[in-house]
Short mmCIF file of C-alpha atoms in Angstrom, two decimals:
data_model
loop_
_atom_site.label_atom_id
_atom_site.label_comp_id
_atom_site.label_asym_id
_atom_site.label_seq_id
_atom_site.Cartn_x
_atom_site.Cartn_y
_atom_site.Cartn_z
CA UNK O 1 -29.20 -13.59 -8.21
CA UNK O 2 -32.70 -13.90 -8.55
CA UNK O 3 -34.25 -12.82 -11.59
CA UNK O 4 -37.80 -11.13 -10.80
CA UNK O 5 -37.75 -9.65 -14.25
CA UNK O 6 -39.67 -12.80 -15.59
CA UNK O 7 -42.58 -11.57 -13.75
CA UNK O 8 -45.16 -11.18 -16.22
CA UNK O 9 -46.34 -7.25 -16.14
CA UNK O 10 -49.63 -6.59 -16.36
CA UNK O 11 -52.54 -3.86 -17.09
CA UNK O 12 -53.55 -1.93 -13.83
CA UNK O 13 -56.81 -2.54 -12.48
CA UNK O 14 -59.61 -0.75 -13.09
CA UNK O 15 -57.37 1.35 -16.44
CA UNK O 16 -58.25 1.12 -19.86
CA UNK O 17 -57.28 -1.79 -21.90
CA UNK O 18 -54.69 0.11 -23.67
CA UNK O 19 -52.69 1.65 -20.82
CA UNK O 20 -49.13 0.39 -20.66
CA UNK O 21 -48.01 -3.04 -19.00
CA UNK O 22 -46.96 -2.17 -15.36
CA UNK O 23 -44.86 -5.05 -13.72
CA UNK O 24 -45.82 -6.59 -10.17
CA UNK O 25 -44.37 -4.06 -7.35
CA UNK O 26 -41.23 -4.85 -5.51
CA UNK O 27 -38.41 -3.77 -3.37
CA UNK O 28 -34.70 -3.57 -4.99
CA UNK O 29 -31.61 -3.78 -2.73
CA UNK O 30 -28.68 -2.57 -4.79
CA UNK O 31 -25.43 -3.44 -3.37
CA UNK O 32 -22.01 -0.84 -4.41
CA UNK O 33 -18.59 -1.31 -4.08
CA UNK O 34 -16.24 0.26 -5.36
CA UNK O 35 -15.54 -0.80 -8.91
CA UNK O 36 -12.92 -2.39 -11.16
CA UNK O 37 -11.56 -2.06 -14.26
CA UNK O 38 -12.55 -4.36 -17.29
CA UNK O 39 -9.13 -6.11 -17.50
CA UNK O 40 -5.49 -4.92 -16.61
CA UNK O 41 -4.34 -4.02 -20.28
CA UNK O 42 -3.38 -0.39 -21.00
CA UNK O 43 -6.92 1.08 -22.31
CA UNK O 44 -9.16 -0.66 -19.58
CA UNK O 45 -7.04 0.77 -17.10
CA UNK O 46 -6.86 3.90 -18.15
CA UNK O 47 -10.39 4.52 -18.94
CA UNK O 48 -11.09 3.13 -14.98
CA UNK O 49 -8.53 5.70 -13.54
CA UNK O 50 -9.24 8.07 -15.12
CA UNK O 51 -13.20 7.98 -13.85
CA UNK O 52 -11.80 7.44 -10.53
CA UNK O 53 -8.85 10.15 -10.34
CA UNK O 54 -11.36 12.18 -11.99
CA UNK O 55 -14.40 12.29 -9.36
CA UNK O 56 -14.07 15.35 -7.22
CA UNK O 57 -15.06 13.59 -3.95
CA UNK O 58 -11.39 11.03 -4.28
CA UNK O 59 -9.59 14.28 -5.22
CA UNK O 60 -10.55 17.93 -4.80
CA UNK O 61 -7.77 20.21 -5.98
CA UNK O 62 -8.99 22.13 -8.74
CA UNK O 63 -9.56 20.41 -11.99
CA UNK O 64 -7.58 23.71 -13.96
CA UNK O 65 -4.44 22.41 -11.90
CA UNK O 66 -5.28 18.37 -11.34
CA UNK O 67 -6.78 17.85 -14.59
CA UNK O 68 -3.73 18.35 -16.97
CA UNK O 69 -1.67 16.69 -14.35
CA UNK O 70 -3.93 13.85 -14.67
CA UNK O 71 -4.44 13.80 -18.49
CA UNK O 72 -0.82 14.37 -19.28
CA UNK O 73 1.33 12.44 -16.62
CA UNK O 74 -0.15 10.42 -14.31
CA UNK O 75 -2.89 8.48 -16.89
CA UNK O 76 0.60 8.15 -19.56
CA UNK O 77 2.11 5.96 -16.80
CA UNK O 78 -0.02 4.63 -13.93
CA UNK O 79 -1.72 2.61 -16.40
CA UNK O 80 1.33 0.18 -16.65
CA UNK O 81 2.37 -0.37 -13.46
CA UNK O 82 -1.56 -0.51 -12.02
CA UNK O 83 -2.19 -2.98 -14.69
CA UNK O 84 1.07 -5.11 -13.37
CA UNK O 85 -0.54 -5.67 -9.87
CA UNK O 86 -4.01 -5.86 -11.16
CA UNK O 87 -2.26 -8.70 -13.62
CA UNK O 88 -0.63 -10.46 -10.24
CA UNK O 89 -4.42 -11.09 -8.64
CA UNK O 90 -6.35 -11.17 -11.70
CA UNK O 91 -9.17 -14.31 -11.68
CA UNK O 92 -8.03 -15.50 -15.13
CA UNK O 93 -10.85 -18.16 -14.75
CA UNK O 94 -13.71 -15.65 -14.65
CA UNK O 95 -11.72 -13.22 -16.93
CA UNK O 96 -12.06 -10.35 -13.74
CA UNK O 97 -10.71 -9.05 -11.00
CA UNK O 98 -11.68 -10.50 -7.26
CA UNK O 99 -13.38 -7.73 -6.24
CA UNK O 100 -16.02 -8.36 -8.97
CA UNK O 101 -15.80 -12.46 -8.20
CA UNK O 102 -16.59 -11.49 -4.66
CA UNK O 103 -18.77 -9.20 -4.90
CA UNK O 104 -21.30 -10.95 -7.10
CA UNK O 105 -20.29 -14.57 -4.70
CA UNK O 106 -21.84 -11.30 -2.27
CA UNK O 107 -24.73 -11.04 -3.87
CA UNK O 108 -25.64 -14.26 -5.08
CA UNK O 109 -25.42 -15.77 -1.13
CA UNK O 110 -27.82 -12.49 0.04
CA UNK O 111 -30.07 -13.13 -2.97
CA UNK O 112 -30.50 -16.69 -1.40
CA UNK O 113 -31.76 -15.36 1.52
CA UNK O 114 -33.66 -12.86 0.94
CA UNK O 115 -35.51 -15.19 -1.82
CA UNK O 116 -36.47 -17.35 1.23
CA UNK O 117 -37.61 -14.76 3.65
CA UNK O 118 -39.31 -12.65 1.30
CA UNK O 119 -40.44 -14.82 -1.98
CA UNK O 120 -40.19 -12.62 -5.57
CA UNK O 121 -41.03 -9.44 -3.21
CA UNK O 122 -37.47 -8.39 -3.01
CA UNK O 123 -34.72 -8.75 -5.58
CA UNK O 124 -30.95 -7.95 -5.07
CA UNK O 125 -28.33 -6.75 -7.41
CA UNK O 126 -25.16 -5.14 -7.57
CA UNK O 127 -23.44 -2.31 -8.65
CA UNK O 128 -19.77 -0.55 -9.21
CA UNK O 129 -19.47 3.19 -8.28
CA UNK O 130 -16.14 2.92 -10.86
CA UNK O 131 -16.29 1.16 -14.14
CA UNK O 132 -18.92 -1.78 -15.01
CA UNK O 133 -21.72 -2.74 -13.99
CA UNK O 134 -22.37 0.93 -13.61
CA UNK O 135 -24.99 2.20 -10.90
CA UNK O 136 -27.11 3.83 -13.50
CA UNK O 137 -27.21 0.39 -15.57
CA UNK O 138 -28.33 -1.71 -12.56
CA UNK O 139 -31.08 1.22 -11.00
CA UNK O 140 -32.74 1.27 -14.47
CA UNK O 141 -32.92 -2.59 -14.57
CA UNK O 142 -34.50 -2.13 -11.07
CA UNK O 143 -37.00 -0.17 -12.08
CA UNK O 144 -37.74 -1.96 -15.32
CA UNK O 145 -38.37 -5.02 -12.96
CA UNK O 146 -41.28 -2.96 -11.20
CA UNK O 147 -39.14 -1.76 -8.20
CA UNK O 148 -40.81 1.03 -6.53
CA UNK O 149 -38.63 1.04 -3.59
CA UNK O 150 -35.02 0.59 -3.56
CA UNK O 151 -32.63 0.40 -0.77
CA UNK O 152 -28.80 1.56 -1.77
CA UNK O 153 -26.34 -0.38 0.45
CA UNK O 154 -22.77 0.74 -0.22
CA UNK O 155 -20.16 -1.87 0.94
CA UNK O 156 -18.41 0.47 3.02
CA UNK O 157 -18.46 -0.34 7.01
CA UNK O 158 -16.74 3.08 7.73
CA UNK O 159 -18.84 6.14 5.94
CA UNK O 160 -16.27 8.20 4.24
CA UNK O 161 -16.91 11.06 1.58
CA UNK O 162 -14.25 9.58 -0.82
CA UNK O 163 -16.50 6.20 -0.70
CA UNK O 164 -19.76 6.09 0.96
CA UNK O 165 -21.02 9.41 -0.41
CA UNK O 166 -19.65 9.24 -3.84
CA UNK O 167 -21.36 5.84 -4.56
CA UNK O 168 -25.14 8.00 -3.08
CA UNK O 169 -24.11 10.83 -5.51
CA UNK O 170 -24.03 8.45 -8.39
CA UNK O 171 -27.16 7.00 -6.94
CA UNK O 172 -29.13 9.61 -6.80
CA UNK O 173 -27.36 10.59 -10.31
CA UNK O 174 -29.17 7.67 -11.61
CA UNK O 175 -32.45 8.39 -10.08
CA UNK O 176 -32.62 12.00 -11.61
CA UNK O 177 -32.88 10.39 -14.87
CA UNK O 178 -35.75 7.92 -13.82
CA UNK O 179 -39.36 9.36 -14.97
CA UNK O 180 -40.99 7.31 -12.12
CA UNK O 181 -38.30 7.68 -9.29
CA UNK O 182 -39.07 4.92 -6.98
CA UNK O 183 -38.79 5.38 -3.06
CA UNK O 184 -35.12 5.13 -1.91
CA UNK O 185 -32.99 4.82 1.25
CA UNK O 186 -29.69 4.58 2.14
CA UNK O 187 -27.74 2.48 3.89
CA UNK O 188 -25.47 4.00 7.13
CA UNK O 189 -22.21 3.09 7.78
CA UNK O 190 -22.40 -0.34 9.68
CA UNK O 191 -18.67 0.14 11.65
CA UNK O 192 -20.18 -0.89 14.72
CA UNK O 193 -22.69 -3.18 14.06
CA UNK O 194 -22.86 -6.19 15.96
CA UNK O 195 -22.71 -8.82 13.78
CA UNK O 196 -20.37 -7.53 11.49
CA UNK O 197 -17.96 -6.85 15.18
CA UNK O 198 -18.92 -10.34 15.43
CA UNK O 199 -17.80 -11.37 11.88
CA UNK O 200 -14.30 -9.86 12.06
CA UNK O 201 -13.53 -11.69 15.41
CA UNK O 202 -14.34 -15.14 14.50
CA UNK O 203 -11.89 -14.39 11.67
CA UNK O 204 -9.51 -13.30 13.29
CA UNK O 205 -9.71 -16.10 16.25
CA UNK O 206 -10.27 -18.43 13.02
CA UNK O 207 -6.69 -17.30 11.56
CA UNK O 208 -4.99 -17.44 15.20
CA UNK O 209 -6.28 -20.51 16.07
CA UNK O 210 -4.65 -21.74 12.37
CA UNK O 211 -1.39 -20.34 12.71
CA UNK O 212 1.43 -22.23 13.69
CA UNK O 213 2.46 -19.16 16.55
CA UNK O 214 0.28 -16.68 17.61
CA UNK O 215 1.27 -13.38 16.21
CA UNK O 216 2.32 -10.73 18.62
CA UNK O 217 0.11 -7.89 17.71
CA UNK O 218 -2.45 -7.59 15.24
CA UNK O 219 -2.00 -4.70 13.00
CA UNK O 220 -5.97 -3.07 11.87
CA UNK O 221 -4.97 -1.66 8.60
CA UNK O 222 -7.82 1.11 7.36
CA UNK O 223 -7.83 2.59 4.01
CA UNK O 224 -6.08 5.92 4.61
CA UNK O 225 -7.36 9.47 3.59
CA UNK O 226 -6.11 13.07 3.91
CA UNK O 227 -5.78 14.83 7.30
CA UNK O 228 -7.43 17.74 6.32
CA UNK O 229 -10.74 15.71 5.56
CA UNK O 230 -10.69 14.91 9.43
CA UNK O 231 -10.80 18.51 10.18
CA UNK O 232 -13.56 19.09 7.41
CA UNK O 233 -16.07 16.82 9.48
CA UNK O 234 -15.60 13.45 8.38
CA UNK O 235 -16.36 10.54 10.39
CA UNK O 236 -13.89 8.07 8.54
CA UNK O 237 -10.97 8.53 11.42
CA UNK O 238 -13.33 8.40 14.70
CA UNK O 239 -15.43 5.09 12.84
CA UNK O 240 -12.16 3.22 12.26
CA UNK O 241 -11.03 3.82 15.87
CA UNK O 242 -14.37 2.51 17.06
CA UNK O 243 -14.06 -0.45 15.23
CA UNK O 244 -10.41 -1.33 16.44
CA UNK O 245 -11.47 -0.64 19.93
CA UNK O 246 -14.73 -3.02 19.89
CA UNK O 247 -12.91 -5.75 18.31
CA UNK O 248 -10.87 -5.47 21.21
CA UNK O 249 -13.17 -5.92 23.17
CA UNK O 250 -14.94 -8.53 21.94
CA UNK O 251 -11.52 -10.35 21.75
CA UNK O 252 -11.12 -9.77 25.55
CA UNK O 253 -7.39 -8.44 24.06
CA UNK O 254 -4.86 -5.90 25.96
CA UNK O 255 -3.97 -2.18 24.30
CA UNK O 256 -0.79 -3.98 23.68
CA UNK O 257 -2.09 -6.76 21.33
CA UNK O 258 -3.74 -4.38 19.03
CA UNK O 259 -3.07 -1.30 16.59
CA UNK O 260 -4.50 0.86 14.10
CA UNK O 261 -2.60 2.30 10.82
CA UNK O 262 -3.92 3.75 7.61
CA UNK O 263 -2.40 2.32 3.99
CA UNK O 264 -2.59 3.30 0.63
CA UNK O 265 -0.88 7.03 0.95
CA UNK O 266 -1.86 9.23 -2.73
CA UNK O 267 -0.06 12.36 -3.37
CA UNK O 268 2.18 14.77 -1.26
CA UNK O 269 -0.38 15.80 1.42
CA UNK O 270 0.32 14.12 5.04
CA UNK O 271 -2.82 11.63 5.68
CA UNK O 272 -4.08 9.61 8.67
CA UNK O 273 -1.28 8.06 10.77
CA UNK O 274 0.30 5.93 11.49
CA UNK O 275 0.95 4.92 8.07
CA UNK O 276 0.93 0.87 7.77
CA UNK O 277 3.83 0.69 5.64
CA UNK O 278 5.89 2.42 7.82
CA UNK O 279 3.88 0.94 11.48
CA UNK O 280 5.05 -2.38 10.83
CA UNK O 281 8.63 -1.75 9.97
CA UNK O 282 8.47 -0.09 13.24
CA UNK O 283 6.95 -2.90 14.94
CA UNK O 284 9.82 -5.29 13.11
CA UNK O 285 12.83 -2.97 14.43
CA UNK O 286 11.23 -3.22 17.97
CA UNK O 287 11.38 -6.99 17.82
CA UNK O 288 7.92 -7.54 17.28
CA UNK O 289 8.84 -10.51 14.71
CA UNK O 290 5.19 -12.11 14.00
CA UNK O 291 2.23 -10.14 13.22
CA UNK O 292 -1.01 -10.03 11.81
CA UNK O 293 -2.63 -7.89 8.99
CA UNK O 294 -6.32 -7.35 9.29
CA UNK O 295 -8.23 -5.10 6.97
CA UNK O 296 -11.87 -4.35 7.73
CA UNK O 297 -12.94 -1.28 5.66
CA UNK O 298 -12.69 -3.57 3.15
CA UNK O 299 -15.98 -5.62 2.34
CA UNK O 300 -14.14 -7.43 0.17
CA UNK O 301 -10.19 -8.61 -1.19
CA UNK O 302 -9.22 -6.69 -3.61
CA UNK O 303 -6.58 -4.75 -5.42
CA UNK O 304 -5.73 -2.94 -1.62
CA UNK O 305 -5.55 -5.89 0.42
CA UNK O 306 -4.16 -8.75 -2.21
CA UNK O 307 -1.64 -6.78 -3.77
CA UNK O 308 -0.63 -3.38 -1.28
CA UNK O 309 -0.62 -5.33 2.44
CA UNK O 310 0.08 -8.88 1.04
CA UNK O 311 2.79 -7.47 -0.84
CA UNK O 312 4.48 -3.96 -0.12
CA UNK O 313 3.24 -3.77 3.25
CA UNK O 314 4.45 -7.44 3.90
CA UNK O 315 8.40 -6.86 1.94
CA UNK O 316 8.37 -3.57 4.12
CA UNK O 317 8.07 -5.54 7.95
CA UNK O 318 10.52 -8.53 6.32
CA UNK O 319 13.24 -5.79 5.19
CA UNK O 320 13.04 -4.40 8.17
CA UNK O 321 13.84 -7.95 10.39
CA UNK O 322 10.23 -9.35 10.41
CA UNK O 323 9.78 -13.13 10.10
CA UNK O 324 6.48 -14.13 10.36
CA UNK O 325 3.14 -12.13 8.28
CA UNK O 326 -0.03 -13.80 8.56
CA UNK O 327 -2.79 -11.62 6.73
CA UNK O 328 -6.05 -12.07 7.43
CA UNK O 329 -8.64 -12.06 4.31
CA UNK O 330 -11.26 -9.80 4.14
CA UNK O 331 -14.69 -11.48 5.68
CA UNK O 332 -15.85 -11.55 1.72
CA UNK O 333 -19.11 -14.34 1.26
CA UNK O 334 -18.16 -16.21 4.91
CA UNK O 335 -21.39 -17.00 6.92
CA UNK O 336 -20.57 -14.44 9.59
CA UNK O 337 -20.62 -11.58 6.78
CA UNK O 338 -23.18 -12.71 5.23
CA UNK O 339 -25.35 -13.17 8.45
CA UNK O 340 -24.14 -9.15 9.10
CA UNK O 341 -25.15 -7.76 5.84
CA UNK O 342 -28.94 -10.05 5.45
CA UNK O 343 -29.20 -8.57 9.38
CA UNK O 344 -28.53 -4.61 7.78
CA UNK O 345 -30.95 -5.13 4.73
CA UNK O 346 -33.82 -6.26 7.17
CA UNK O 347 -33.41 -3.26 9.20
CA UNK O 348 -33.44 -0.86 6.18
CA UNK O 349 -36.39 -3.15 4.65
CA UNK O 350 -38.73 -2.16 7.96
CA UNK O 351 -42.09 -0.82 6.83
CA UNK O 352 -41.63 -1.32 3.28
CA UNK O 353 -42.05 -5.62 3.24
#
C-alpha cells in the first residue's frame, strides 16, 4: 500500500505562522471485510467471537436471553473447535489467517493502480469490521494522512444487514469520534456489476476448462441467513438469485447446469434454502456424481469457503455416493477481480478526483 503519510504537512496559506501543520488533501478508499481473529488459540478466538456473536445486526434476540447463552456456553466451547478449523487453513508463514493474506494481496494490487491513475491524490487501506485492523484504527490513520474524503467499500457483492450494514455502522462509528469528519460515501452492493459477472465466469470456465471431466452442475453456494430477514426487507435473497441467473447467462448455460443453495446454517431458526450441505447430498443420491462448488459472496477464501464447502460440504456429497468435487476459489487478487473492484472505486471517486 502506498504510504501518503510521508507527505510533508504544511501551514495553510494566508494563516498565521503558528496555526497547526495541515497535511496535503486527499481521498481515502478504505476497503472492509469481514475480520479475523489474531490466531486460533483459545483467548484470540474467543475475544473475536465474542465481538462477532455479540453485534446485534449477526444476531438479534435479546441480549437478556442471548447474552448469558453466549457468555456461559457457547464462548466456553466454540472457541476449541473454531480454533481447530481456523488451525487447518491457518498461513503459518505470515502468522494469519487467509482472509487477512488476501485481503491486504487486495489491497496492495488496487493501491498499484490507483497510485498510477491518480499519483499521491488517493491512498487505499484496509480494514476488519471483526477483530484487527479495526475500522476505527484505519479511518483515524486516514484522516491523520490529510484525507478529507473517504470512500467506504465493504467487500460484500450481495448487501446484507448482517454484513454490508454492520461494517457502515462501525464506519460511521468511527467518524462520530473524528473532530474534522471528512466527506464520506459508501459503496453499494456490486452483485450485478459487470465486471465482477465477468470475473466469476472466466473462473469458472478457467476451472472447467482444467478439470479432467466437466462437472455436471455447478452448485452457487451463498452465505446463508435467516428467513425471517427476507420478510423484514432485505435484499440478500433476491441479489444472490440475480447473480446465479446472470452468470448463467453469461455462460450461455441451461437451468439444468446451474443451482443456488445457502451454507453456513447458525442456530435453530429455518434459513434460506436450499441448504448446501444438504443440496448436494441430494444432487449425489440423484446420480449427479461430479460437481462444482462456487462461492461468490465471498470476496475472498476464507474460514467459509476453505474449511465449511472444501470440507463438510465436500464429506457430505462423497457420503452420500459423490465422486468427483471440484471447488472453485474465490476470485481473491486475480486480474478479473481486481479489474472489477479498480472499475467500482472510479465510479464512487466521480467528482471528488
Amino acid at each position: 500500500m502506498f504510504d501518503s503519510t510521508s507527505k510533508a504537512s504544511a501551514c495553510p496559506a494566508h494563516a498565521p505562522s503558528d496555526h497547526p501543520a495541515v497535511p496535503k488533501a486527499k481521498t481515502g478508499v478504505l476497503l472492509a471485510n469481514l475480520g479475523t481473529p489474531d490466531h486460533y488459540t483459545y483467548w484470540p478466538m474467543r475475544r473475536y467471537l465474542n465481538e462477532f456473536l455479540s453485534d446485534r445486526r449477526v444476531i438479534d434476540y435479546s441480549p437478556w436471553l442471548w447474552q448469558p447463552l453466549l457468555q456461559l456456553i457457547i464462548l466456553s466451547k466454540r472457541p476449541f473447535t473454531s480454533g481447530e478449523a481456523y488451525k487447518a487453513i491457518w498461513n503459518e508463514d505470515k502468522g494469519e489467517s487467509p482472509l487477512m493474506t488476501i485481503t491486504r494481496d487486495q489491497t496492495d494490487r488496487l493501491s498499484q493502480v490507483l497510485h498510477d491513475k491518480y499519483g499521491d491524490d488517493v491512498m487505499i487501506d484496509f480494514c476488519m469490521r471483526y477483530g484487527n485492523p479495526s475500522t476505527k484504527s484505519k479511518v483515524r490513520k486516514l484522516v491523520d494522512a490529510g484525507c478529507t474524503r473517504i470512500v467506504f467499500f465493504p467487500l460484500y457483492p450481495h448487501y446484507a444487514g448482517a454484513t454490508s450494514a454492520t461494517a457502515n455502522d462501525q464506519f460511521f462509528r468511527a467518524l462520530m469520534e473524528e473532530t474534522w469528519q471528512p466527506a464520506a460515501r459508501v459503496v453499494e452492493a456490486y452483485f450485478e456489476h459487470p465486471l465482477y459477472i465477468e470475473a466469476l465466469a472466466q473462473s469458472v470456465e478457467a476451472a472447467y476448462e482444467d478439470a479432467e471431466k466437466r462437472p455436471e452442475i455447478l452448485v452457487v453456494s451463498y452465505h446463508g441467513m435467516p428467513q425471517r430477514y427476507l420478510k423484514q426487507g432485505d435484499p440478500y435473497h433476491c441479489q444472490c438469485q440475480k447473480t446465479t441467473r446472470l452468470l448463467r447467462e453469461r455462460l450461455g448455460w441451461d437451468e439444468t447446469e446451474i443451482t443456488t443453495t445457502f451454507q453456513s446454517v447458525f442456530g435453530p431458526e429455518e434459513w434460506l434454502r436450499p441448504y448446501t450441505v444438504e443440496h448436494v447430498a441430494e444432487l449425489a443420491e440423484q446420480g449427479k456424481k461430479n460437481i462444482a462448488v462456487i462461492a461468490p459472496a465471498f470476496s475472498s477464501d476464507c474460514i467459509e469457503t476453505l474449511e465449511e464447502i472444501n470440507e463438510e460440504i465436500k464429506e457430505s456429497f462423497e457420503e452420500a455416493g459423490g465422486e468427483e468435487f471440484l471447488y472453485i476459489p474465490c476470485l481473491n487478487d486475480n486480474d478479473a477481480h481486481i479489474a472489477a473492484l479498480a472499475d467500482i472505486i472510479d465510479q464512487n471517486l466521480g467528482g471528488w478526483t
